[in-house]
mmCIF file of C-alpha atoms and ligand atoms in Angstrom:
data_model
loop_
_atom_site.group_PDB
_atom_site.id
_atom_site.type_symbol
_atom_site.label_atom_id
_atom_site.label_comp_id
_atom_site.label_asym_id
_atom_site.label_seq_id
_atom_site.Cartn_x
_atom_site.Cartn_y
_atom_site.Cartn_z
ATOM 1 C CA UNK A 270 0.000 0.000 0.000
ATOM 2 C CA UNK A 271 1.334 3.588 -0.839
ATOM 3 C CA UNK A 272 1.634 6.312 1.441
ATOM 4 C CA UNK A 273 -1.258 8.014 0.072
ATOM 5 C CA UNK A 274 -3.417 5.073 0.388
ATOM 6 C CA UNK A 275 -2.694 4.392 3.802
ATOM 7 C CA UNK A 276 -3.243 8.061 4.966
ATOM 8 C CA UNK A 277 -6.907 7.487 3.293
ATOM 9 C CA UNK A 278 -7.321 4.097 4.997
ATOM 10 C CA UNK A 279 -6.164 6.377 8.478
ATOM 11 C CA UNK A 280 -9.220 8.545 7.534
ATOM 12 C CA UNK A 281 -11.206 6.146 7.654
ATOM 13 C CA UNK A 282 -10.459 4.682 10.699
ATOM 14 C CA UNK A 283 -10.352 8.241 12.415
ATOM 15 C CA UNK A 284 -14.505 7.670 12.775
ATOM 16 C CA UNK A 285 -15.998 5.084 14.561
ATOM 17 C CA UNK A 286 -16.805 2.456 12.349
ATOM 18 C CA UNK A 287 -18.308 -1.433 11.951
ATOM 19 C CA UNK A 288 -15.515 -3.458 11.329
ATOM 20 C CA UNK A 289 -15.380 -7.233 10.917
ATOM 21 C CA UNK A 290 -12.416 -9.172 10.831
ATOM 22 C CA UNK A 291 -11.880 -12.207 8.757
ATOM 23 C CA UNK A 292 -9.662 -15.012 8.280
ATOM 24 C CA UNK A 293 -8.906 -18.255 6.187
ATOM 25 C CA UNK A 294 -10.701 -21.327 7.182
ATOM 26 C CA UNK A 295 -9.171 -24.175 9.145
ATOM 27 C CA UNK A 296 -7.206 -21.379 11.017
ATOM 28 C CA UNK A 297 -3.834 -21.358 12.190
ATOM 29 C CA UNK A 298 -1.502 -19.035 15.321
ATOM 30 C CA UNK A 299 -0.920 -16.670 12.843
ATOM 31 C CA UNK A 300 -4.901 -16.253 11.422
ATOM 32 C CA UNK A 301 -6.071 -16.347 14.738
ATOM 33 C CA UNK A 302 -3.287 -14.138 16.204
ATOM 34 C CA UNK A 303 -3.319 -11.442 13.908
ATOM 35 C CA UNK A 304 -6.796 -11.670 13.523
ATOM 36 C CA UNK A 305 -7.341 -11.132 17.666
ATOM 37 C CA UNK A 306 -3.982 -8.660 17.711
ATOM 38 C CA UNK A 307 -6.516 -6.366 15.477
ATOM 39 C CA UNK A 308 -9.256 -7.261 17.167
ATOM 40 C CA UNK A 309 -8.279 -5.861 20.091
ATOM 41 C CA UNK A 310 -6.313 -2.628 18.526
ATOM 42 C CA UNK A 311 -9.300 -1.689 16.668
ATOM 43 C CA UNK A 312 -11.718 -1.571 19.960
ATOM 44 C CA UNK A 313 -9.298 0.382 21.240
ATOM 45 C CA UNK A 314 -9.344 2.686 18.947
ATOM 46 C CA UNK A 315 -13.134 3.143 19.237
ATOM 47 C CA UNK A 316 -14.533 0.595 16.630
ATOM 48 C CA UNK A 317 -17.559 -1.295 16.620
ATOM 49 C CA UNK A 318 -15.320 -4.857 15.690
ATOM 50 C CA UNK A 319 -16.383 -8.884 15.379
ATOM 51 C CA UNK A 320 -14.351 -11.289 14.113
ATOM 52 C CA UNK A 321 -15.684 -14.157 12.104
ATOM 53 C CA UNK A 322 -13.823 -17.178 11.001
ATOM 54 C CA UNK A 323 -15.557 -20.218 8.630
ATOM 55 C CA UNK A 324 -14.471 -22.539 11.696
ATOM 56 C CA UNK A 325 -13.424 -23.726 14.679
ATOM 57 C CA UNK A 326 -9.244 -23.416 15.999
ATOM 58 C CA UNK A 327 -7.512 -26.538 17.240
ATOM 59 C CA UNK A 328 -7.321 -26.762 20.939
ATOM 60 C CA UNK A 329 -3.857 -24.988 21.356
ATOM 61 C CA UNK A 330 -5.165 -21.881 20.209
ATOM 62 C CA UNK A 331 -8.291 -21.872 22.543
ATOM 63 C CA UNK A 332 -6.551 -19.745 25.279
ATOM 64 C CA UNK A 333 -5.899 -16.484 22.984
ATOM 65 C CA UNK A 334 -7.438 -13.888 24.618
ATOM 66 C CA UNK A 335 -10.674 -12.971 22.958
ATOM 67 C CA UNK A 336 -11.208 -16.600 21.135
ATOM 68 C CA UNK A 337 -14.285 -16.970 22.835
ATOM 69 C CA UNK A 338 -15.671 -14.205 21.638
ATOM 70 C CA UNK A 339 -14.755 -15.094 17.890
ATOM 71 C CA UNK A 340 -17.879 -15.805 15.505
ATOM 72 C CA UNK A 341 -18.126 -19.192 13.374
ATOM 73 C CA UNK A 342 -19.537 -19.080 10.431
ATOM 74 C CA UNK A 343 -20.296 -22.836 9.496
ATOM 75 C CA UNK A 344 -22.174 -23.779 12.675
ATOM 76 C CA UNK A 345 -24.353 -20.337 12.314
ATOM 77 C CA UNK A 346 -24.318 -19.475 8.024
ATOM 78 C CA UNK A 347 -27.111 -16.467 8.422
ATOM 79 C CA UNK A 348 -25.800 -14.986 11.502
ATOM 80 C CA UNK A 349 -22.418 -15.488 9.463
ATOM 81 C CA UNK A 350 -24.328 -13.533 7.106
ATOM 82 C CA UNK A 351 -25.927 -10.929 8.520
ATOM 83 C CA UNK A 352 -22.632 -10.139 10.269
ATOM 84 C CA UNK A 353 -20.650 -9.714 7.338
ATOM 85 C CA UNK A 354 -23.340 -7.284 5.730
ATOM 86 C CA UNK A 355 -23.768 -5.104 8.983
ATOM 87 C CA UNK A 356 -19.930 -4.233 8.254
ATOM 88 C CA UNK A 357 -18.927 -0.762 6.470
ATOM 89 C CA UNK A 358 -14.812 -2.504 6.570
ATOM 90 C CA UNK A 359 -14.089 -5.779 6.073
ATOM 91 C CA UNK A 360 -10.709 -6.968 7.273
ATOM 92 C CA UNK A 361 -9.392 -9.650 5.222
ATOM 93 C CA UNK A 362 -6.499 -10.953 7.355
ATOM 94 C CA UNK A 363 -3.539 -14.233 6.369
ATOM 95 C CA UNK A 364 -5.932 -14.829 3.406
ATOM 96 C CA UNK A 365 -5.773 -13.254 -0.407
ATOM 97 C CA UNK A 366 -8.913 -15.263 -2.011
ATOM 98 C CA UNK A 367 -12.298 -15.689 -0.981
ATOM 99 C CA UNK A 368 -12.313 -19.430 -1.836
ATOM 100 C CA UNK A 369 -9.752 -19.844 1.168
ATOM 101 C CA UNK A 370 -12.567 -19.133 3.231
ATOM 102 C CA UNK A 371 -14.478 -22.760 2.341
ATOM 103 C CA UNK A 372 -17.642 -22.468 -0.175
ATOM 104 C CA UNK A 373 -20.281 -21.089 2.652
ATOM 105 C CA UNK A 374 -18.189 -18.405 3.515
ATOM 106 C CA UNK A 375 -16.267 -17.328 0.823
ATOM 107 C CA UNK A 376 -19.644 -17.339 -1.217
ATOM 108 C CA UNK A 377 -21.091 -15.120 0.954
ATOM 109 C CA UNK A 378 -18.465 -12.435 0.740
ATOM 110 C CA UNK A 379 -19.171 -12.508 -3.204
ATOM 111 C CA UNK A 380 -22.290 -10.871 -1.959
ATOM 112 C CA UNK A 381 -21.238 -7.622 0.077
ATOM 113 C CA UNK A 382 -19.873 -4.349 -1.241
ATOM 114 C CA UNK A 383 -17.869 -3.032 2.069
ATOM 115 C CA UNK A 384 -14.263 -1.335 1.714
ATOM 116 C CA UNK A 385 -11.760 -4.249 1.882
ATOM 117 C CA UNK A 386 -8.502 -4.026 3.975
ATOM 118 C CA UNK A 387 -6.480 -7.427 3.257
ATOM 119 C CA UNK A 388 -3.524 -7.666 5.383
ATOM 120 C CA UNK A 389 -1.392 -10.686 4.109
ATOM 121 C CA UNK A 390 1.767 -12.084 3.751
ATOM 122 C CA UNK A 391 0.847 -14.737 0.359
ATOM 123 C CA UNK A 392 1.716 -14.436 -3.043
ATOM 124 C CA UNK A 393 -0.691 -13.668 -5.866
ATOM 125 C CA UNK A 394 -3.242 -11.736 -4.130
ATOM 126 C CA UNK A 395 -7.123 -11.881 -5.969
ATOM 127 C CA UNK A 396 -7.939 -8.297 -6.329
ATOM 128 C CA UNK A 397 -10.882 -7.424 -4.335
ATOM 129 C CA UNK A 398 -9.909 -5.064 -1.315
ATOM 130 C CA UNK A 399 -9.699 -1.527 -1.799
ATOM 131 C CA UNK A 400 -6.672 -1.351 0.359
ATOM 132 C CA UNK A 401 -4.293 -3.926 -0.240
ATOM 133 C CA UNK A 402 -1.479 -4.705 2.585
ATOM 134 C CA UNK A 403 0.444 -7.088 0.910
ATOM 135 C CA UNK A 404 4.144 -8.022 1.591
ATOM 136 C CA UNK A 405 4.994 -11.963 0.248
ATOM 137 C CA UNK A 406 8.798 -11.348 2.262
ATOM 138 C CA UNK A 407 6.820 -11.468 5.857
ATOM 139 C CA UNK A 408 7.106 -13.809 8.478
ATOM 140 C CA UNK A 409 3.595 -13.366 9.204
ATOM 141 C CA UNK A 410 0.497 -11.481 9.167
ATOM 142 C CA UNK A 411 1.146 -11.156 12.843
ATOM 143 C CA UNK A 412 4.272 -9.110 11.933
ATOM 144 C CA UNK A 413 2.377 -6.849 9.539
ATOM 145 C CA UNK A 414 -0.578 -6.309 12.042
ATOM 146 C CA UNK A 415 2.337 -5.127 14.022
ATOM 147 C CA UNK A 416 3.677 -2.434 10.898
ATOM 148 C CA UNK A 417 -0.270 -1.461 10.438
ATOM 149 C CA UNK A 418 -0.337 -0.309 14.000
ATOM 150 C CA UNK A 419 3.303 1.132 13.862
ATOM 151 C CA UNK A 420 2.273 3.179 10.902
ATOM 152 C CA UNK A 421 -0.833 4.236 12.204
ATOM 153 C CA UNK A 422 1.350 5.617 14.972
ATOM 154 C CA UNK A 423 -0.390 3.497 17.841
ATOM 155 C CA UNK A 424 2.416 1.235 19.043
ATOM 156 C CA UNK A 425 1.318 2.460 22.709
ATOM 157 C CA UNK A 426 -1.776 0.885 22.263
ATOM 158 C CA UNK A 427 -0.249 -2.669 22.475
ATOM 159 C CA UNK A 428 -1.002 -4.144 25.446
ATOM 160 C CA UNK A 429 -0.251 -7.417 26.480
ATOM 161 C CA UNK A 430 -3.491 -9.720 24.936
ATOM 162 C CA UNK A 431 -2.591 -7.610 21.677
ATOM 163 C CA UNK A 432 1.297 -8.641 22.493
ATOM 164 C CA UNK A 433 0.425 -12.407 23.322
ATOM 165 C CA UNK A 434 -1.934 -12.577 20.243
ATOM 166 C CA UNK A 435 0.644 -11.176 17.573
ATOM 167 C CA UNK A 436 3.733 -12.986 19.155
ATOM 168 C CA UNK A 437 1.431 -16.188 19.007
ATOM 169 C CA UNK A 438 1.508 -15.536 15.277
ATOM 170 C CA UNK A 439 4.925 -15.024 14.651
ATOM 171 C CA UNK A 440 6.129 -17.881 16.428
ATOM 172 C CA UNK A 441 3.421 -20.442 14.645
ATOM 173 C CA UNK A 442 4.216 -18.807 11.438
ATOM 174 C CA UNK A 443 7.852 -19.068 11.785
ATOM 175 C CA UNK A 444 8.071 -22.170 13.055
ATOM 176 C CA UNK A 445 9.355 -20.753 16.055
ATOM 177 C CA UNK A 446 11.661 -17.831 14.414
ATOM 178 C CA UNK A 447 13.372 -21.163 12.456
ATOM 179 C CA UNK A 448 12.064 -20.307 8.983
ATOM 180 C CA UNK A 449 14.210 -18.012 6.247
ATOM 181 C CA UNK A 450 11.493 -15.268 6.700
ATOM 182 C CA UNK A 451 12.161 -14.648 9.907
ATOM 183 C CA UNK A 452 14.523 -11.594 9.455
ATOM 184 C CA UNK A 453 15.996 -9.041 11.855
ATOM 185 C CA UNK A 454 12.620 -7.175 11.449
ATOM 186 C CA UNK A 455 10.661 -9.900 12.941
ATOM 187 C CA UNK A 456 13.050 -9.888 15.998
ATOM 188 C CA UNK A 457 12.874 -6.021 16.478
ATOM 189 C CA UNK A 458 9.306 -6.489 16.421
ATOM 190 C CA UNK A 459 9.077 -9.614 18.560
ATOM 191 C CA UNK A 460 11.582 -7.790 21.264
ATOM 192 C CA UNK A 461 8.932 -4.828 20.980
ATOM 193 C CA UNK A 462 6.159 -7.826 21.996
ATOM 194 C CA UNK A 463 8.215 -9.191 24.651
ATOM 195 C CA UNK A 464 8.983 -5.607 26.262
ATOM 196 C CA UNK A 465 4.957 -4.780 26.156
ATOM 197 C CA UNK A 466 4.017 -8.433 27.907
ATOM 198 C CA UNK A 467 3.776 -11.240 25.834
ATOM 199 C CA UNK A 468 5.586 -14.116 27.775
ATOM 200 C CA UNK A 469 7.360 -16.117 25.338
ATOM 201 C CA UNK A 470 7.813 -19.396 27.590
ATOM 202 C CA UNK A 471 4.470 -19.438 28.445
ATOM 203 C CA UNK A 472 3.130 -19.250 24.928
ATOM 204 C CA UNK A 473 5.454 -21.676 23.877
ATOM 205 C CA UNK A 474 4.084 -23.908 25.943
ATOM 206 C CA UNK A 475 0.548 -23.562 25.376
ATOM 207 C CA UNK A 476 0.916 -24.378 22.338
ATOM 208 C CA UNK A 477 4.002 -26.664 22.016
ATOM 209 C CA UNK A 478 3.885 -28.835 24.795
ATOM 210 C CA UNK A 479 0.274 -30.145 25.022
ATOM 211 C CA UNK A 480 0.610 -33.464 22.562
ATOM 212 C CA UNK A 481 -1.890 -35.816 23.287
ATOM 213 C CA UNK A 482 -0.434 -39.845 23.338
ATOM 214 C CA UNK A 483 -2.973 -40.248 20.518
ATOM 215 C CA UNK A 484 -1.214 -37.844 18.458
ATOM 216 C CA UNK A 485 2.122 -39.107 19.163
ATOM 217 C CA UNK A 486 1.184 -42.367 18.195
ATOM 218 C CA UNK A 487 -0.424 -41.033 14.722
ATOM 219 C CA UNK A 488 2.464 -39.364 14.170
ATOM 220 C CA UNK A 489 4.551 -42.138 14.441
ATOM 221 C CA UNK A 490 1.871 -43.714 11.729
ATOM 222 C CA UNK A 491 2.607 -41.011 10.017
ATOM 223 C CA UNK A 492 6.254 -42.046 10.080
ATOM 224 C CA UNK A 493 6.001 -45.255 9.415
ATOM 225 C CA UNK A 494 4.139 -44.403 6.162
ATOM 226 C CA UNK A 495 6.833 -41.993 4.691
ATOM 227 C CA UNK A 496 8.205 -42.664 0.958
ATOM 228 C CA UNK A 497 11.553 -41.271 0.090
ATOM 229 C CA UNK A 498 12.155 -41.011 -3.638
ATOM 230 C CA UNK A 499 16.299 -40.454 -3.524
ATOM 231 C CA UNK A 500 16.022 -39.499 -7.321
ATOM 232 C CA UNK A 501 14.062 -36.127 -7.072
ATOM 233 C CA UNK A 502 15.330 -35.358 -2.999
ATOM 234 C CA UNK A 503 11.189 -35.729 -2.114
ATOM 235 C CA UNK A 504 9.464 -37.253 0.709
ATOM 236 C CA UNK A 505 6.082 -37.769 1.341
ATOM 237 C CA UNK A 506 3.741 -38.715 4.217
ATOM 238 C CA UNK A 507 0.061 -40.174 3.926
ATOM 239 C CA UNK A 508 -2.313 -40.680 6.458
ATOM 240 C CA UNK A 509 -5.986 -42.342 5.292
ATOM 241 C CA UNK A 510 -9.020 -41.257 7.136
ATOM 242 C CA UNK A 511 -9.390 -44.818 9.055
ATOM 243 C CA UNK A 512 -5.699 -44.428 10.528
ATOM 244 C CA UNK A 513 -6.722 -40.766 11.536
ATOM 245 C CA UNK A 514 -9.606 -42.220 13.131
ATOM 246 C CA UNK A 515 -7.697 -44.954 14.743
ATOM 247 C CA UNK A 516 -5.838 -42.371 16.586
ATOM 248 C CA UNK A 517 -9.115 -40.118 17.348
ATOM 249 C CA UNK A 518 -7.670 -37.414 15.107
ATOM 250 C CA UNK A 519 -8.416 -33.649 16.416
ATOM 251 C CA UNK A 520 -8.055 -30.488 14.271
ATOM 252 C CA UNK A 521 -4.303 -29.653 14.310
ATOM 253 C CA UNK A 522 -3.118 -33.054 14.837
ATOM 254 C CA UNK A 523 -0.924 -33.298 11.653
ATOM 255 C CA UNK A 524 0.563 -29.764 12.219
ATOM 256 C CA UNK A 525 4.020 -30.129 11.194
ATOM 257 C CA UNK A 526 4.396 -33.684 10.411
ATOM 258 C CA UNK A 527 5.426 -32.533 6.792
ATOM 259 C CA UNK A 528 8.336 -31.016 8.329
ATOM 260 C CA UNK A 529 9.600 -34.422 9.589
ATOM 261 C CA UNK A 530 10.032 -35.178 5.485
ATOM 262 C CA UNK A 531 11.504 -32.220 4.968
ATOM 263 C CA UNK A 532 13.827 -32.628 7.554
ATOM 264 C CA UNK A 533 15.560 -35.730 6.087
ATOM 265 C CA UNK A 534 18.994 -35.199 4.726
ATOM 266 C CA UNK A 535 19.229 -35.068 1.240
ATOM 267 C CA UNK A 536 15.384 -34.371 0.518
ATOM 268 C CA UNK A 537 14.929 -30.711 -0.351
ATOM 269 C CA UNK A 538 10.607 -31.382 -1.214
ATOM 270 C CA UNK A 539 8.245 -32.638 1.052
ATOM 271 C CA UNK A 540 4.785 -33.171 0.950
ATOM 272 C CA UNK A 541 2.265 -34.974 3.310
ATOM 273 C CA UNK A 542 -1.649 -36.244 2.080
ATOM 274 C CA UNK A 543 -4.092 -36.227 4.041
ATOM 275 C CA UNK A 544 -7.747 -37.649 3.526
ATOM 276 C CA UNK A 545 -10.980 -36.182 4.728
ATOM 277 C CA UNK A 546 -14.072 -38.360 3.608
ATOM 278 C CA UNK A 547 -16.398 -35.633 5.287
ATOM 279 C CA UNK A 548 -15.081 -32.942 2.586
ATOM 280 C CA UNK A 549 -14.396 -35.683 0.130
ATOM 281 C CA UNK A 550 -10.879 -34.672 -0.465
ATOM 282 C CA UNK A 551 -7.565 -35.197 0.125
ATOM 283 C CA UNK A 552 -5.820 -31.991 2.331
ATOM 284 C CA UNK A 553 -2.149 -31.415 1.011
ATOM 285 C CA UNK A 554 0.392 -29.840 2.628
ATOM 286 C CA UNK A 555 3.378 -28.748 0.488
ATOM 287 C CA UNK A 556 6.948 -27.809 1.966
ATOM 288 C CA UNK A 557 10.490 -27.338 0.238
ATOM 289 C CA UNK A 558 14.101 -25.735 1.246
ATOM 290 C CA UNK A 559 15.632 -23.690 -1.478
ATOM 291 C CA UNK A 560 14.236 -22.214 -4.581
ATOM 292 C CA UNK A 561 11.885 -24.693 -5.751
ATOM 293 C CA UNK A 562 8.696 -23.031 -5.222
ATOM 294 C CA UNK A 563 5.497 -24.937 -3.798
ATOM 295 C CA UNK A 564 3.709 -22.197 -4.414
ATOM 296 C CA UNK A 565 3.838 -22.477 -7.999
ATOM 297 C CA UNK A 566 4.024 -26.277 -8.094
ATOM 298 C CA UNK A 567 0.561 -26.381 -5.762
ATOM 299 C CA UNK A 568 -0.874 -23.563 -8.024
ATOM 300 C CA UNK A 569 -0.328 -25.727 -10.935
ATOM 301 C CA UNK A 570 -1.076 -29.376 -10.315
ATOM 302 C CA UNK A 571 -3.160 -29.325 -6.832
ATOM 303 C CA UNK A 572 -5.219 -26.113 -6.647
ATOM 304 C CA UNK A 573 -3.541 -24.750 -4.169
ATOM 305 C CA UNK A 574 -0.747 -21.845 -3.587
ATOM 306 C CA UNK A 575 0.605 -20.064 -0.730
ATOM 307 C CA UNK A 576 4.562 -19.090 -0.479
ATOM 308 C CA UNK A 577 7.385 -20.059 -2.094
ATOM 309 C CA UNK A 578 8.674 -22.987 0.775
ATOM 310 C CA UNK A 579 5.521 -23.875 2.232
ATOM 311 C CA UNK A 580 1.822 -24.240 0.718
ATOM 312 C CA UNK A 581 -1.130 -25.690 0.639
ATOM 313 C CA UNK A 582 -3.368 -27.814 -1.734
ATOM 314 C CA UNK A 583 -6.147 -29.704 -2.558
ATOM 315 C CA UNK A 584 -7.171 -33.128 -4.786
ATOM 316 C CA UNK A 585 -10.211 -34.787 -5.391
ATOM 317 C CA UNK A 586 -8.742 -37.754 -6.270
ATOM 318 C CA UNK A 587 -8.856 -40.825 -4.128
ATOM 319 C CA UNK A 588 -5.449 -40.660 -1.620
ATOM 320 C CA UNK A 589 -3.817 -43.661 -3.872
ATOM 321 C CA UNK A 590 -4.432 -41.653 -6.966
ATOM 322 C CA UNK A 591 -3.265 -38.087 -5.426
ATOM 323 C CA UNK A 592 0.231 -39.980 -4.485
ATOM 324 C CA UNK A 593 0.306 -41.262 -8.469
ATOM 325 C CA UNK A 594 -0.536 -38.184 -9.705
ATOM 326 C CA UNK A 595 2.049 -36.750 -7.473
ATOM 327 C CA UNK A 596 4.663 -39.220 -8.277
ATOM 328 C CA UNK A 597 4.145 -38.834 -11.902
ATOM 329 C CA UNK A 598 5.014 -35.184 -11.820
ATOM 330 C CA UNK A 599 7.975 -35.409 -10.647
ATOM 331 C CA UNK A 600 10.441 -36.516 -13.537
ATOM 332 C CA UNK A 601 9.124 -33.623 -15.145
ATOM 333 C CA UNK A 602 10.711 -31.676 -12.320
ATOM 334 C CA UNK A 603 13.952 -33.564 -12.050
ATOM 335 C CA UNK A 604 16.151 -30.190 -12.937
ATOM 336 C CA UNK A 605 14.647 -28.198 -10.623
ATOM 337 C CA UNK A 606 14.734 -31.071 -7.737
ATOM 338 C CA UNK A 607 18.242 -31.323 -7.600
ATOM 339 C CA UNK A 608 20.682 -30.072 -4.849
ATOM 340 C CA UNK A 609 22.955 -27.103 -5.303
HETATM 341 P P1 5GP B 920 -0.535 -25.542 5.188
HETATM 342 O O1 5GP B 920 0.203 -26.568 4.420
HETATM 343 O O2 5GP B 920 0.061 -25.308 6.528
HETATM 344 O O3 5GP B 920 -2.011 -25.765 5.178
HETATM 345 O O4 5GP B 920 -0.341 -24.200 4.382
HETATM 346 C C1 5GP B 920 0.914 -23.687 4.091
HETATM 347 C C2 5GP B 920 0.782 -22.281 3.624
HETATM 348 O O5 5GP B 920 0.083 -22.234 2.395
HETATM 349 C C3 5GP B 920 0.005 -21.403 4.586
HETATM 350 O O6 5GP B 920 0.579 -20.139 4.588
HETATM 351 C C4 5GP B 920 -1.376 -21.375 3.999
HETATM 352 O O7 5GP B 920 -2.023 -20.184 4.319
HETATM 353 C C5 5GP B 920 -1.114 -21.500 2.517
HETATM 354 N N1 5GP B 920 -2.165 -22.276 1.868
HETATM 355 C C6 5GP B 920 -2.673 -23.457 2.275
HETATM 356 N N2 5GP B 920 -3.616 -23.918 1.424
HETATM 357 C C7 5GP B 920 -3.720 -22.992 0.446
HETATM 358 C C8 5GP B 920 -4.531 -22.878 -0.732
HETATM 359 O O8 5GP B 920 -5.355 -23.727 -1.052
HETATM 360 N N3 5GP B 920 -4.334 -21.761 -1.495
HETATM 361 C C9 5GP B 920 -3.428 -20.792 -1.163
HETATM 362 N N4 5GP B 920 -3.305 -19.739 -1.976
HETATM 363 N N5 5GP B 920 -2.663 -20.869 -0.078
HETATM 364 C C10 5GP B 920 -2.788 -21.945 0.729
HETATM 365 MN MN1 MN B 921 0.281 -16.640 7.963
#
């Protein structure tokens, strides 16, 4: 967003207004962090604000303050609705398409004309908002909830919920300040977080130390069903719905088993499959070191996207045929798969 933009958006903001929040569905520390960080900044500030998300947060994310007060779309479609066309701003936060948001959802946002702020940190933004906060080289929406307030000139305002919301963010989204994005920018803004009361053991702990033995033992399932193919430096993970079911699988369950592929010496692309009979399709998670992008590869073969080392996708193939279609790719990607 240019300067002159954002002084409008300031404008805008300088009278109360009805603000609703959104974020992508299935969501993650950093949706639900920046999402809540805002939340909070924006009440503050003298706004009439909701957040509504298409569903439901895995346990670990349940303490953030304010999650309670979050509204779900899926379990309530016309209160969803009405919501979303009480709003005069509609937030768009760690999401750049509508369809992100699930068919219910996302449909309904096809049919409201409010200004659109996205705040995001994904490539290829759709081009609906009217003020577009877009920067692909973030850690995390958290971190750019954190510039949005900076440049509004509100830093003061962060208090510690706002602090343990947006550091909740960065950390999930950085895969705990491990991943290339994280830059010197993040930590400036992270030490800011720290100094205003977010407690960085603590939060590391709610959401880092509360496996469950059924999740262990799926993810040693998980494990146990990894395929390395030496030729193209790729692993990959499946897990059926019966073994997830086996193992009484809970939202967030298989967050970051892809990285146990990717962590293999020698393999530079990972990828796990996962299968939901309920949505009738198999959930891909896409992960790489280097410059082979996922982003592009998901885009292309499994209607997905998201950045260049990590993204997201979808099939509607059975599980056994997503793996061949998968597998069969790959020669075609043999010069880009290699190690430098
Ligand atoms: P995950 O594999 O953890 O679901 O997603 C990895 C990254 O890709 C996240 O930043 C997520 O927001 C993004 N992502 C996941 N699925 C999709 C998708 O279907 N489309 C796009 N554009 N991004 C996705
Ligand atoms: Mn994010």
């Amino acid at each position: 967003m240019n300067e002159v933009d954002f002084r409008r958006l300031q404008q805008i903001l300088s009278k109360p207004q009805k603000i609703v929040i959104t974020t992508h569905r299935n969501p993650d520390g950093d949706a639900y962090g920046s999402s809540l960080g805002l939340y909070w900044f924006l009440k503050k500030c003298g706004h009439e604000v909701k957040v509504l998300s298409p569903n439901d947060c895995p346990e670990f994310l349940k303490w953030l303050p304010g999650e309670s007060e979050i509204n779900l779309f899926e379990p309530e479609p016309v209160k969803g609705k009405e919501i979303l066309s009480e709003a005069e701003i509609v937030f768009t936060l760690d999401f750049n398409a509508f369809h992100r948001l699930g068919e219910l959802m996302g449909g309904a946002m096809h049919t409201i004309d409010p200004v659109f702020v996205m705040i995001d940190h994904h490539q290829q933004p759709d081009d609906f908002a009217a003020f577009q906060f877009v920067d692909a080289t973030m850690s995390s929406t958290s971190e750019m909830v954190y510039q949005f307030i900076e440049g509004l000139g509100h830093v003061e305002f962060i208090d510690q919920d706002i602090a343990s919301c947006l550091y909740t963010g960065i950390l999930t989204d950085t895969g705990s300040f491990r991943f290339p994005a994280t830059t010197s920018h993040t930590h400036r803004v992270v030490a800011d977080l720290l100094e205003r009361g977010a407690d960085n053991s603590e939060i590391y702990n709610r959401i880092h130390n509360v496996n469950t033995y059924n999740r262990m033992q799926l993810l040693g399932r998980a494990l146990d069903n990894m395929v390395v193919l030496d030729r193209f430096h790729t692993a990959y993970i499946t897990l059926s719905q019966n073994e997830l079911n086996r193992y009484n699988f809970q939202r967030g369950d298989t967050e970051g088993f892809v990285n146990y592929a990717l962590s293999l010496k020698n393999v530079m692309f990972a990828a796990i499959f996962i299968e939901d009979k309920k949505q009738k399709i198999i959930k891909i998670s896409f992960r790489s070191v280097g410059d082979f992008s996922v982003n592009e590869f998901s885009r292309n073969h499994f209607n997905g996207g998201g950045h260049i080392n990590a993204a997201g996708g979808r099939s509607e193939l059975s599980l056994k045929d997503t793996v061949k279609k998968f597998v069969e790719i790959l020669p075609s990607l043999k010069n880009e798969l290699t190690l430098s």
